Short mmCIF file of C-alpha atoms and ligand atoms in Angstrom, two decimals:
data_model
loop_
_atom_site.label_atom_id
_atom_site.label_comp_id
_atom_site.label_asym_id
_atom_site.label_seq_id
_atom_site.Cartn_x
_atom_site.Cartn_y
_atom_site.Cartn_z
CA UNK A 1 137.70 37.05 229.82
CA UNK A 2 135.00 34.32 230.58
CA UNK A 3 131.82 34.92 228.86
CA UNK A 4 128.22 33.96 230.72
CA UNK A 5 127.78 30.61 229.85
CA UNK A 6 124.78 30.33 231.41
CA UNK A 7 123.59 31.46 228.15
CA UNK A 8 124.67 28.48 226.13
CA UNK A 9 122.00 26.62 228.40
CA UNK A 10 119.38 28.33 226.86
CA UNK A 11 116.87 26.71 224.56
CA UNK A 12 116.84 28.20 221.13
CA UNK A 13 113.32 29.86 221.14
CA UNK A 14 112.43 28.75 217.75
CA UNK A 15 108.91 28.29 218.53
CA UNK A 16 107.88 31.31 216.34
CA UNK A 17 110.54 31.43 213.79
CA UNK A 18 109.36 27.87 212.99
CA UNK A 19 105.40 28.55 212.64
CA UNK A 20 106.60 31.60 210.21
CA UNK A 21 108.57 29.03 208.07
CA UNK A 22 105.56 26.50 208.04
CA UNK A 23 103.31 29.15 207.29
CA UNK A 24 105.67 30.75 204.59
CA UNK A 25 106.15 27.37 202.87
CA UNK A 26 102.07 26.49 203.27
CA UNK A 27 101.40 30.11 201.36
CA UNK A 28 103.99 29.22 198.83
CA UNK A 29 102.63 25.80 197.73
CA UNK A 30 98.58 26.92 198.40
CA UNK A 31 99.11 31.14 196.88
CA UNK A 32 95.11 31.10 196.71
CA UNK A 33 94.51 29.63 200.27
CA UNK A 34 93.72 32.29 202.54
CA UNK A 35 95.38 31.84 206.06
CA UNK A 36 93.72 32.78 209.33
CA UNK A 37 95.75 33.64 212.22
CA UNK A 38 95.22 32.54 215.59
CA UNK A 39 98.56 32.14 217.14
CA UNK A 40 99.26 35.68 217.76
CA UNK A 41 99.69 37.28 221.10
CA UNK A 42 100.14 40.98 219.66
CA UNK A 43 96.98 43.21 219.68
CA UNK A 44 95.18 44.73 216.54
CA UNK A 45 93.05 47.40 217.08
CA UNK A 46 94.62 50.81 217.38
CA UNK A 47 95.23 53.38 220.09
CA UNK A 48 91.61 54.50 221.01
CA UNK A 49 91.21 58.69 220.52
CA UNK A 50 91.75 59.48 224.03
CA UNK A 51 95.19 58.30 223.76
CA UNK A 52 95.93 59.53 220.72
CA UNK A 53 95.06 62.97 221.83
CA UNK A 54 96.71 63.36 224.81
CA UNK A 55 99.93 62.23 222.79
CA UNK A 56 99.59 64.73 220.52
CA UNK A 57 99.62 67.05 223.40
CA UNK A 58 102.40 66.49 224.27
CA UNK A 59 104.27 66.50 221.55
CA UNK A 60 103.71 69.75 220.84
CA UNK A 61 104.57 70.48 224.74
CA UNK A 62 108.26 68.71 224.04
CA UNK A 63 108.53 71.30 220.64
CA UNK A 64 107.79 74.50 222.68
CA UNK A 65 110.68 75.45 224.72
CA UNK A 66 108.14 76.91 227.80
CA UNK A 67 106.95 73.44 228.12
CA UNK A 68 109.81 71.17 226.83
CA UNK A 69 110.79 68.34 228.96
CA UNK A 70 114.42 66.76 229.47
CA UNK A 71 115.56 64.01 231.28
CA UNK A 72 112.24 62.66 233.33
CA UNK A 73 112.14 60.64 236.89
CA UNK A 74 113.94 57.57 236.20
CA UNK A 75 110.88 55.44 238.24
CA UNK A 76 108.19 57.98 236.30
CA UNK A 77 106.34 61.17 236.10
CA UNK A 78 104.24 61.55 239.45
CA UNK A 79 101.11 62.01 237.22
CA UNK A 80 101.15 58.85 235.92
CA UNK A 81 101.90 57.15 238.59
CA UNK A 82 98.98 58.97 240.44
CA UNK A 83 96.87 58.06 237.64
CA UNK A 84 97.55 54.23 238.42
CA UNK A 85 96.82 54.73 242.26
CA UNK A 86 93.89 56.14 241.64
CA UNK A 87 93.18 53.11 239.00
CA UNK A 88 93.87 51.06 241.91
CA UNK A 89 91.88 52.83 244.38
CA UNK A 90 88.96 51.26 242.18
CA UNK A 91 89.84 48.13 242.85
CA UNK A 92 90.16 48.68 246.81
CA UNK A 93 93.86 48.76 246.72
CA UNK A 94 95.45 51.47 248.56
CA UNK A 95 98.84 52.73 247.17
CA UNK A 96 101.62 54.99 247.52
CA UNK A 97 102.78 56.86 244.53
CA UNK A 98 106.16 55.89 245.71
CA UNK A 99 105.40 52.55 245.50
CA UNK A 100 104.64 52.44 241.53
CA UNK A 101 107.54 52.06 239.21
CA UNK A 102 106.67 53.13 235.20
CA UNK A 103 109.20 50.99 232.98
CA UNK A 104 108.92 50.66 228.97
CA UNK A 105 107.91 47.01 229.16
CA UNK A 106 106.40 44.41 231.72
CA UNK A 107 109.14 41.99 230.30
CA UNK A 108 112.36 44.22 231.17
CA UNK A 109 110.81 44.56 234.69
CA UNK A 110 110.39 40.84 234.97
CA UNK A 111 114.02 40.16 233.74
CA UNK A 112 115.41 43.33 235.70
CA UNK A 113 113.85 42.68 238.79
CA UNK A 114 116.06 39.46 239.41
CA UNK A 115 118.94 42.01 240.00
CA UNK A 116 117.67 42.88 243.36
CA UNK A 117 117.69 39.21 244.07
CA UNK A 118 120.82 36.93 245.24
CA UNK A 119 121.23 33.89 242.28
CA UNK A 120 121.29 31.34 245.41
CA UNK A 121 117.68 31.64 245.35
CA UNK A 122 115.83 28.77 244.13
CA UNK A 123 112.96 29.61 241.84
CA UNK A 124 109.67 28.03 241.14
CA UNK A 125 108.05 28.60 237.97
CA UNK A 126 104.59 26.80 236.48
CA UNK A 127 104.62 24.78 233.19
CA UNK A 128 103.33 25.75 230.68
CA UNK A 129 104.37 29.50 231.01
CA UNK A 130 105.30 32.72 229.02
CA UNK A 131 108.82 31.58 228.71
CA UNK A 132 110.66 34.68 229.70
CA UNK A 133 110.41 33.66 233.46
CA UNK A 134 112.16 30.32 232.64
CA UNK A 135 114.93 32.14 230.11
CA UNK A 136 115.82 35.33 232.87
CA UNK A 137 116.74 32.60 235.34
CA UNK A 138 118.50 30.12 233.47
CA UNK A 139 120.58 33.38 231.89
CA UNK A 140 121.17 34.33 235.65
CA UNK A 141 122.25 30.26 236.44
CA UNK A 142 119.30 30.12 239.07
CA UNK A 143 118.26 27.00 239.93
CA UNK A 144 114.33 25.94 239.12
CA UNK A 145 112.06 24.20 240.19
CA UNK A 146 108.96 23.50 237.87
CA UNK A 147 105.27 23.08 238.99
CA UNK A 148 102.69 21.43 237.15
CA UNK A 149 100.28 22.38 235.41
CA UNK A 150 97.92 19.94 233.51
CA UNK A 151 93.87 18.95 233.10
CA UNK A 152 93.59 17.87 236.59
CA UNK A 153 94.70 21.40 238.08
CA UNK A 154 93.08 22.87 235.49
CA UNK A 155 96.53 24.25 234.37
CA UNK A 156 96.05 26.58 237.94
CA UNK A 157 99.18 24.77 239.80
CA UNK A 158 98.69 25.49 243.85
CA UNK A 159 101.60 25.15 246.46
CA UNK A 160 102.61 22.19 248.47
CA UNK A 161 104.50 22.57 251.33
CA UNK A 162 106.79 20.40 250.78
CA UNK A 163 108.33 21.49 247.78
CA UNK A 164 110.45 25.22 248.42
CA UNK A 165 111.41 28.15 246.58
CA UNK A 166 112.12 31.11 247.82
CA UNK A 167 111.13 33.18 244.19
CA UNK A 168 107.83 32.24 242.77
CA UNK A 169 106.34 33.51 239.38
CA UNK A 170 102.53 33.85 239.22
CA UNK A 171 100.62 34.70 235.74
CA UNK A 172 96.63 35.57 236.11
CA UNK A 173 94.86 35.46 233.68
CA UNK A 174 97.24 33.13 232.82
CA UNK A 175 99.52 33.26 229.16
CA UNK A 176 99.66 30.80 227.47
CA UNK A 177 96.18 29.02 229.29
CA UNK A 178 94.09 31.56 229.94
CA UNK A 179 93.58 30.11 233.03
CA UNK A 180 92.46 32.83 235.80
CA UNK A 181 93.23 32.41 240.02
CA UNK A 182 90.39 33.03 242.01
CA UNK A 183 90.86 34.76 245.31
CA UNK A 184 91.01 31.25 247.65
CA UNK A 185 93.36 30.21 245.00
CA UNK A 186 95.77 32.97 245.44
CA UNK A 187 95.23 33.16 249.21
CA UNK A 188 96.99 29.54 249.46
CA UNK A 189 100.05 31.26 247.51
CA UNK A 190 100.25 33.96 249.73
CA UNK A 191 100.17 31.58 252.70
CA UNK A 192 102.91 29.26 251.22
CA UNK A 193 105.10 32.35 250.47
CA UNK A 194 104.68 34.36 254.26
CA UNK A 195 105.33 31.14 255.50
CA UNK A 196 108.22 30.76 253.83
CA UNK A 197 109.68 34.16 253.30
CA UNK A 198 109.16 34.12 249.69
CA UNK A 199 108.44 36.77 247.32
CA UNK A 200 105.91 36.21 244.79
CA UNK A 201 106.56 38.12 240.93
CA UNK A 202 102.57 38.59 240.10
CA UNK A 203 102.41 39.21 236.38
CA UNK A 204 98.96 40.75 235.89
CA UNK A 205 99.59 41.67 232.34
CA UNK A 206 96.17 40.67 231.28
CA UNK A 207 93.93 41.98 234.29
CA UNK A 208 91.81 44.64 232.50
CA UNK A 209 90.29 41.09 230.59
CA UNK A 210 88.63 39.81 234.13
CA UNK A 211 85.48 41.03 233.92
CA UNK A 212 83.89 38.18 236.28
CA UNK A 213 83.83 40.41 239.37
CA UNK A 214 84.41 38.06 242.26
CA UNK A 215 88.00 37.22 240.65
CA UNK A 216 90.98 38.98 241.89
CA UNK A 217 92.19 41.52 239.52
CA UNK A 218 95.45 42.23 241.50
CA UNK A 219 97.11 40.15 244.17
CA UNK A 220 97.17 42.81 246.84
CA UNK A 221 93.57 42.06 247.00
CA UNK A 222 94.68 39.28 248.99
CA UNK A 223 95.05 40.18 252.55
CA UNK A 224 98.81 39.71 253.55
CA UNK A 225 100.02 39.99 250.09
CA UNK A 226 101.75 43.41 250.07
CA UNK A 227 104.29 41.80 252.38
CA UNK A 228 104.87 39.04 250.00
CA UNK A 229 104.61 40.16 246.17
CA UNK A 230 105.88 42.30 243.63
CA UNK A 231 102.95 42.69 240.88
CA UNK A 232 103.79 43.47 237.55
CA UNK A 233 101.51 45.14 234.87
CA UNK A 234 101.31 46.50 231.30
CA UNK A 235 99.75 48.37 228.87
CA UNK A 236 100.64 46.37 226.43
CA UNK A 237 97.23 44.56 226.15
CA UNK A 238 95.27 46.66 228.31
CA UNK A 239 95.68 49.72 225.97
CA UNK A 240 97.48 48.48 222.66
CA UNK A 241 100.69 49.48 224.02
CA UNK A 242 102.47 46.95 222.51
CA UNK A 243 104.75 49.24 219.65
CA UNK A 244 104.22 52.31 222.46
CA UNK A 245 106.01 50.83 225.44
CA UNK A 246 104.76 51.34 228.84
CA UNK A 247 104.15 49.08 231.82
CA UNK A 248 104.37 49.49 235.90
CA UNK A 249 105.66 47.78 238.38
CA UNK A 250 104.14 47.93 241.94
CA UNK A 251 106.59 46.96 245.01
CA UNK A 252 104.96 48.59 248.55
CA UNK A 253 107.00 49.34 251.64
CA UNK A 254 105.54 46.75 253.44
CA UNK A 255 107.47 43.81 251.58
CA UNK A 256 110.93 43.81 253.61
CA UNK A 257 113.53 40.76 253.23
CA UNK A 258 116.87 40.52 255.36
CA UNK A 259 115.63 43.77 257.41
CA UNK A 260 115.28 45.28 253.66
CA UNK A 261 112.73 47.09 251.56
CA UNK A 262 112.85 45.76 248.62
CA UNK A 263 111.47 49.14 247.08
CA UNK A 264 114.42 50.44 247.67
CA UNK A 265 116.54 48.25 246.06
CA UNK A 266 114.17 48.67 242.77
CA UNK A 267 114.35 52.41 243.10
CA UNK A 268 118.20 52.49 243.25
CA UNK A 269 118.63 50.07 240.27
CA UNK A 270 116.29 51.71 238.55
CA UNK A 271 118.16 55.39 238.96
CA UNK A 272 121.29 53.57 237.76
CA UNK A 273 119.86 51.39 234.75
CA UNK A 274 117.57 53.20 233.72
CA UNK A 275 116.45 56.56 232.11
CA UNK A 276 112.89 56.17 232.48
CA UNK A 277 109.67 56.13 229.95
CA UNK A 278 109.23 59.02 227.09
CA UNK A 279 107.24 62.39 228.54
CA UNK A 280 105.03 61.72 225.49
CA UNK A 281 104.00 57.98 226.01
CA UNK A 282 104.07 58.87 229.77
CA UNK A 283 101.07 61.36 229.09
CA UNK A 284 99.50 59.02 226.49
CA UNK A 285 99.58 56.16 228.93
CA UNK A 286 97.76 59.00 231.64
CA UNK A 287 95.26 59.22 229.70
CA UNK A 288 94.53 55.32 229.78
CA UNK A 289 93.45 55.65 233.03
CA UNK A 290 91.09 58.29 232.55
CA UNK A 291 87.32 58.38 232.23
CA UNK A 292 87.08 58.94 228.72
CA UNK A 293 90.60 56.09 228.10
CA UNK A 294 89.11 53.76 230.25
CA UNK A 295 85.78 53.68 228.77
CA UNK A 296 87.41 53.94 225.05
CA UNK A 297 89.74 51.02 226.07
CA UNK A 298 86.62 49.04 227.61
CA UNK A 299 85.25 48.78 223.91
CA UNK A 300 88.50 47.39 222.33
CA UNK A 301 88.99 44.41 225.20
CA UNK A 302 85.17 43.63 224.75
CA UNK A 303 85.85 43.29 221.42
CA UNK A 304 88.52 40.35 222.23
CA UNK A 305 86.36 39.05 224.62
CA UNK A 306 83.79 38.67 222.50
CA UNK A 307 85.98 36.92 219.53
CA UNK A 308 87.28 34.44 222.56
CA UNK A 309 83.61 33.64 223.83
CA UNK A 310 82.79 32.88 219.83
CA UNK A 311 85.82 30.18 220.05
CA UNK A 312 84.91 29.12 223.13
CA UNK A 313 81.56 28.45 222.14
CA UNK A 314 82.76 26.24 219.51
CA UNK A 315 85.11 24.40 221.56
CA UNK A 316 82.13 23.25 223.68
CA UNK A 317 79.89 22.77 220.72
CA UNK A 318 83.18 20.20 219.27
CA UNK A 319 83.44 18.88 222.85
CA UNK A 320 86.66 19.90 222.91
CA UNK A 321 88.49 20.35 226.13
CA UNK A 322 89.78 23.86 226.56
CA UNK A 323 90.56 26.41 229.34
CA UNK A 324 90.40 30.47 229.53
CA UNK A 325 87.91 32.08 226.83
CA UNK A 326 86.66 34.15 229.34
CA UNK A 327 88.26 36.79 231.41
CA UNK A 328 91.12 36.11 229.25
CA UNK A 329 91.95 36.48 225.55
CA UNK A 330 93.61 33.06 225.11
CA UNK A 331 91.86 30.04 224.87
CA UNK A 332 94.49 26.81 225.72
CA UNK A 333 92.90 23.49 224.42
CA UNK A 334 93.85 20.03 224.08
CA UNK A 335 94.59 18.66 220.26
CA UNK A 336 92.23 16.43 219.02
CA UNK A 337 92.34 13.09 218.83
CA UNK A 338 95.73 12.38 221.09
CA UNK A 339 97.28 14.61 218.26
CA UNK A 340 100.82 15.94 219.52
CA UNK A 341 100.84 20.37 219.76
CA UNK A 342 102.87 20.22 216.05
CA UNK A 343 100.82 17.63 214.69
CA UNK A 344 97.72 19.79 215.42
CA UNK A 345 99.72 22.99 214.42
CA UNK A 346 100.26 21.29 211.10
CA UNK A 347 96.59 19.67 210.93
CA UNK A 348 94.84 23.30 211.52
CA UNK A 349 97.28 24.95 208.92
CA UNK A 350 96.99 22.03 206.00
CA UNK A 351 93.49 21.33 206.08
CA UNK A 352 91.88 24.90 207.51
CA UNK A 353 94.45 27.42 206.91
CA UNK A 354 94.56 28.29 210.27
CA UNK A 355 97.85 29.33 212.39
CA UNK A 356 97.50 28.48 216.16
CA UNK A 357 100.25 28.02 218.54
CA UNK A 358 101.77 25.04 219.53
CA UNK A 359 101.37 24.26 223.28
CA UNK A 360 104.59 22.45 223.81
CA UNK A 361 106.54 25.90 223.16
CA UNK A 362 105.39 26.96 226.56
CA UNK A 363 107.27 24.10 228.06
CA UNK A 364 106.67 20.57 228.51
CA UNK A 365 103.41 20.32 229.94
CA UNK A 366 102.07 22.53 227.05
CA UNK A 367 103.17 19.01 224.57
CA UNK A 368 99.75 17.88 223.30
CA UNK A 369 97.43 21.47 223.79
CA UNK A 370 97.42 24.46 221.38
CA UNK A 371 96.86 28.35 222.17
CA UNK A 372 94.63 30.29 220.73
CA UNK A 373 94.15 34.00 220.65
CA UNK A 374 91.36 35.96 220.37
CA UNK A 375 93.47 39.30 219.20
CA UNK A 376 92.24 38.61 215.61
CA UNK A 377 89.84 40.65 213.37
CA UNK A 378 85.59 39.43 214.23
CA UNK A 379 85.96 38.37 210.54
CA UNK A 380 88.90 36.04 210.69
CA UNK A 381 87.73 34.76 214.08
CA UNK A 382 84.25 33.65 212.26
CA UNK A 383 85.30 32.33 209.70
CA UNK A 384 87.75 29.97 211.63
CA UNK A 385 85.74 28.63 213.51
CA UNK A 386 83.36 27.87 210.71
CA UNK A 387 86.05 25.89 209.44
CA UNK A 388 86.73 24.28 212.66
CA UNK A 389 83.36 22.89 212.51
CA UNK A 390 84.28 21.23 209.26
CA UNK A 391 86.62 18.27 210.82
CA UNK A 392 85.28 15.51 213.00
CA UNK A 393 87.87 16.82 216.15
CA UNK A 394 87.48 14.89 219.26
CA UNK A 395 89.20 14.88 222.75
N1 LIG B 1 103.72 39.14 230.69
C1 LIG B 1 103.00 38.32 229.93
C2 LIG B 1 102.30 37.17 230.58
C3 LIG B 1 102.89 38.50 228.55
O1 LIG B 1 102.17 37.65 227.81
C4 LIG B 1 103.57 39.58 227.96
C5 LIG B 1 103.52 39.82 226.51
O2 LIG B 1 103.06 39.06 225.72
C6 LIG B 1 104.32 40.41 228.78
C7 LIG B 1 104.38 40.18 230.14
C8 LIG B 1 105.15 41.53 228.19
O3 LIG B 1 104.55 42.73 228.25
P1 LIG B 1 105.27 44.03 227.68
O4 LIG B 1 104.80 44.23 226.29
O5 LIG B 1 104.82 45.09 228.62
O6 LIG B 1 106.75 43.85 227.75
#
């Protein structure tokens, strides 16, 4: 018996466990210090009423034995997944109901999907980045190549042809920068990957945030990119779904490697791994996409919006250099005064009570920025940024 030692190459992800055990030690020596929070990446407001409802519909459905529901279809219930064509139809994408995929989480699909693909595939991932893409691969022994992202690219990293990979992950808007792709941008990825054959994993986890309308809000707005990328979306932020569970997964017929669609492939490892989404967070994720959910939900991400314009707005006031703020609901800037990420981490939280995340957790470009999120209540948000304006902070 050999065990997968890939996983011994893994980084331990302490990144959060150690900001809970500074923050737990700050409260313990300051009990009368009040602590703002600006590192999280987990929503707050609740499920908005249309939601709610259509949940409670069908939980009375599943306790009535005329409309009880077993085992569903392991990719979905076709109303959902009509629900999210017709969510795409809006943004002039045409799909298939066939090729939309419901799964219980954006980050299973991302780490399931590299079943489909052979680990002698080399894989090229940006840095920073939401560091799930980095651990599925190393788990799987792939071998990766990083691409930079830094001040100069504006942490939006763009192909060159003469590095190759034959996987590439894309994240817009981006976590941890907030950085978004406009459409030019993207085009030059989908170039670089028909060119070479290779399949793009679009994680568009925070699309419903893009409000600038001349930026892409899914990749197959790109002409040529159904035959190159798998997009991958959730409702985790886009309806509070993080505690609910639901996300899709769109793979269209067009995209065919070795003389093989790779919808397919999803579908049957999806029938065998997988038992699909609950009938009741099915119909409560249906309702997202309706008039009433989409309007409800519009009112929540404005709210964010609005709390990340209100720390952007400071940032520039501080002349502090940041990125994302808008059409995004992280704001990624660089520490003050050549201050390392934990030295700024420790800064904010000793002398304004305020939690942030340390940039260098996202990988080694992120060494010397800090994320911030705008998930918080309008309260907190205001008052932290009041205190912000307290320190001389430079770039
Ligand atoms: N992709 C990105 C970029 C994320 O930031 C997150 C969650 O923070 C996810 C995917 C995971 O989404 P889900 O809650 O659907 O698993």
């Amino acid at each position: 018996m050999k065990i997968n030692d890939n996983y011994l190459k893994l980084k331990d992800s302490y990144l959060f466990s150690l900001i809970a055990q500074k923050v737990n030690e700050h409260t313990k020596t300051f009990p009368d210090k009040e602590i703002i929070r600006l590192g999280i990446g987990d929503v707050t407001l609740p499920l908005v009423p249309a939601i709610v409802d259509a949940m409670q519909k069908a939980v009375l459905e599943m306790g009535n034995a005329n409309t009880f529901k077993g085992y569903g279809e392991e990719q979905g219930y076709s109303f959902l997944r009509k629900a999210i064509c017709s969510y795409y139809d809006k943004k002039a994408v045409l799909l298939n109901e066939d090729e939309v995929f419901i799964s219980d989480g954006a980050k299973s699909d991302l780490g399931n999907i590299l079943d489909i693909f052979s680990i002698d595939n080399t894989v090229m991932i940006p840095d920073p980045v939401y560091p799930v893409y980095v651990d599925t691969n190393i788990m799987a022994g792939r071998r990766i190549i990083y691409i930079n992202g830094n001040i100069e690219n504006t942490f939006l990293s763009l192909p060159d042809e003469k590095i190759k990979a034959d996987i590439i992950y894309l994240c817009s808007p981006n976590n941890p920068t907030g950085a978004v792709y406009n459409k030019d941008e993207l085009k030059l990825w989908v170039d670089y990957a028909l060119e070479n054959k290779a399949v793009i994993l679009f994680d568009s986890a925070y699309e419903i945030f893009i409000r600038d309308k001349k930026l892409p809000t899914s990749i197959y707005q790109i002409e040529g990119a159904k035959e190159c990328a798998i997009e991958f979306c959730s409702l985790s932020k886009t309806a509070g779904f993080t505690g609910t569970r639901c996300a899709y997964t769109v793979i269209p017929h067009e995209l065919i490697r070795n003389g093989i669609a790779l919808n397919k492939l999803w579908l049957r490892r999806q029938t065998t791994k997988f038992n699909g989404v609950p009938y009741i967070v099915q119909r409560g994720a249906e309702a997202v996409f309706s008039d009433d959910g989409l309007s409800q939900i519009k009112d929540s991400i404005d709210y964010y919006l609005e709390n990340a314009r209100i720390i952007a707005d400071t940032l520039i006031e501080l002349n502090i250099w940041f990125t994302g703020g808008k059409n995004s609901p992280y704001i990624w800037l660089k520490c003050p005064d050549e201050m390392s990420s934990w030295d700024f981490f420790d800064f904010l939280l000793d002398k304004a009570g305020i939690v942030g995340t340390p940039g260098a957790g996202f990988g080694s470009n992120g060494e010397g920025f800090s994320r911030l999120s705008a998930f918080g209540s309008r309260e907190n948000v205001i008052a932290a940024t009041q205190r912000f304006k307290m320190f001389e902070l430079k770039n």
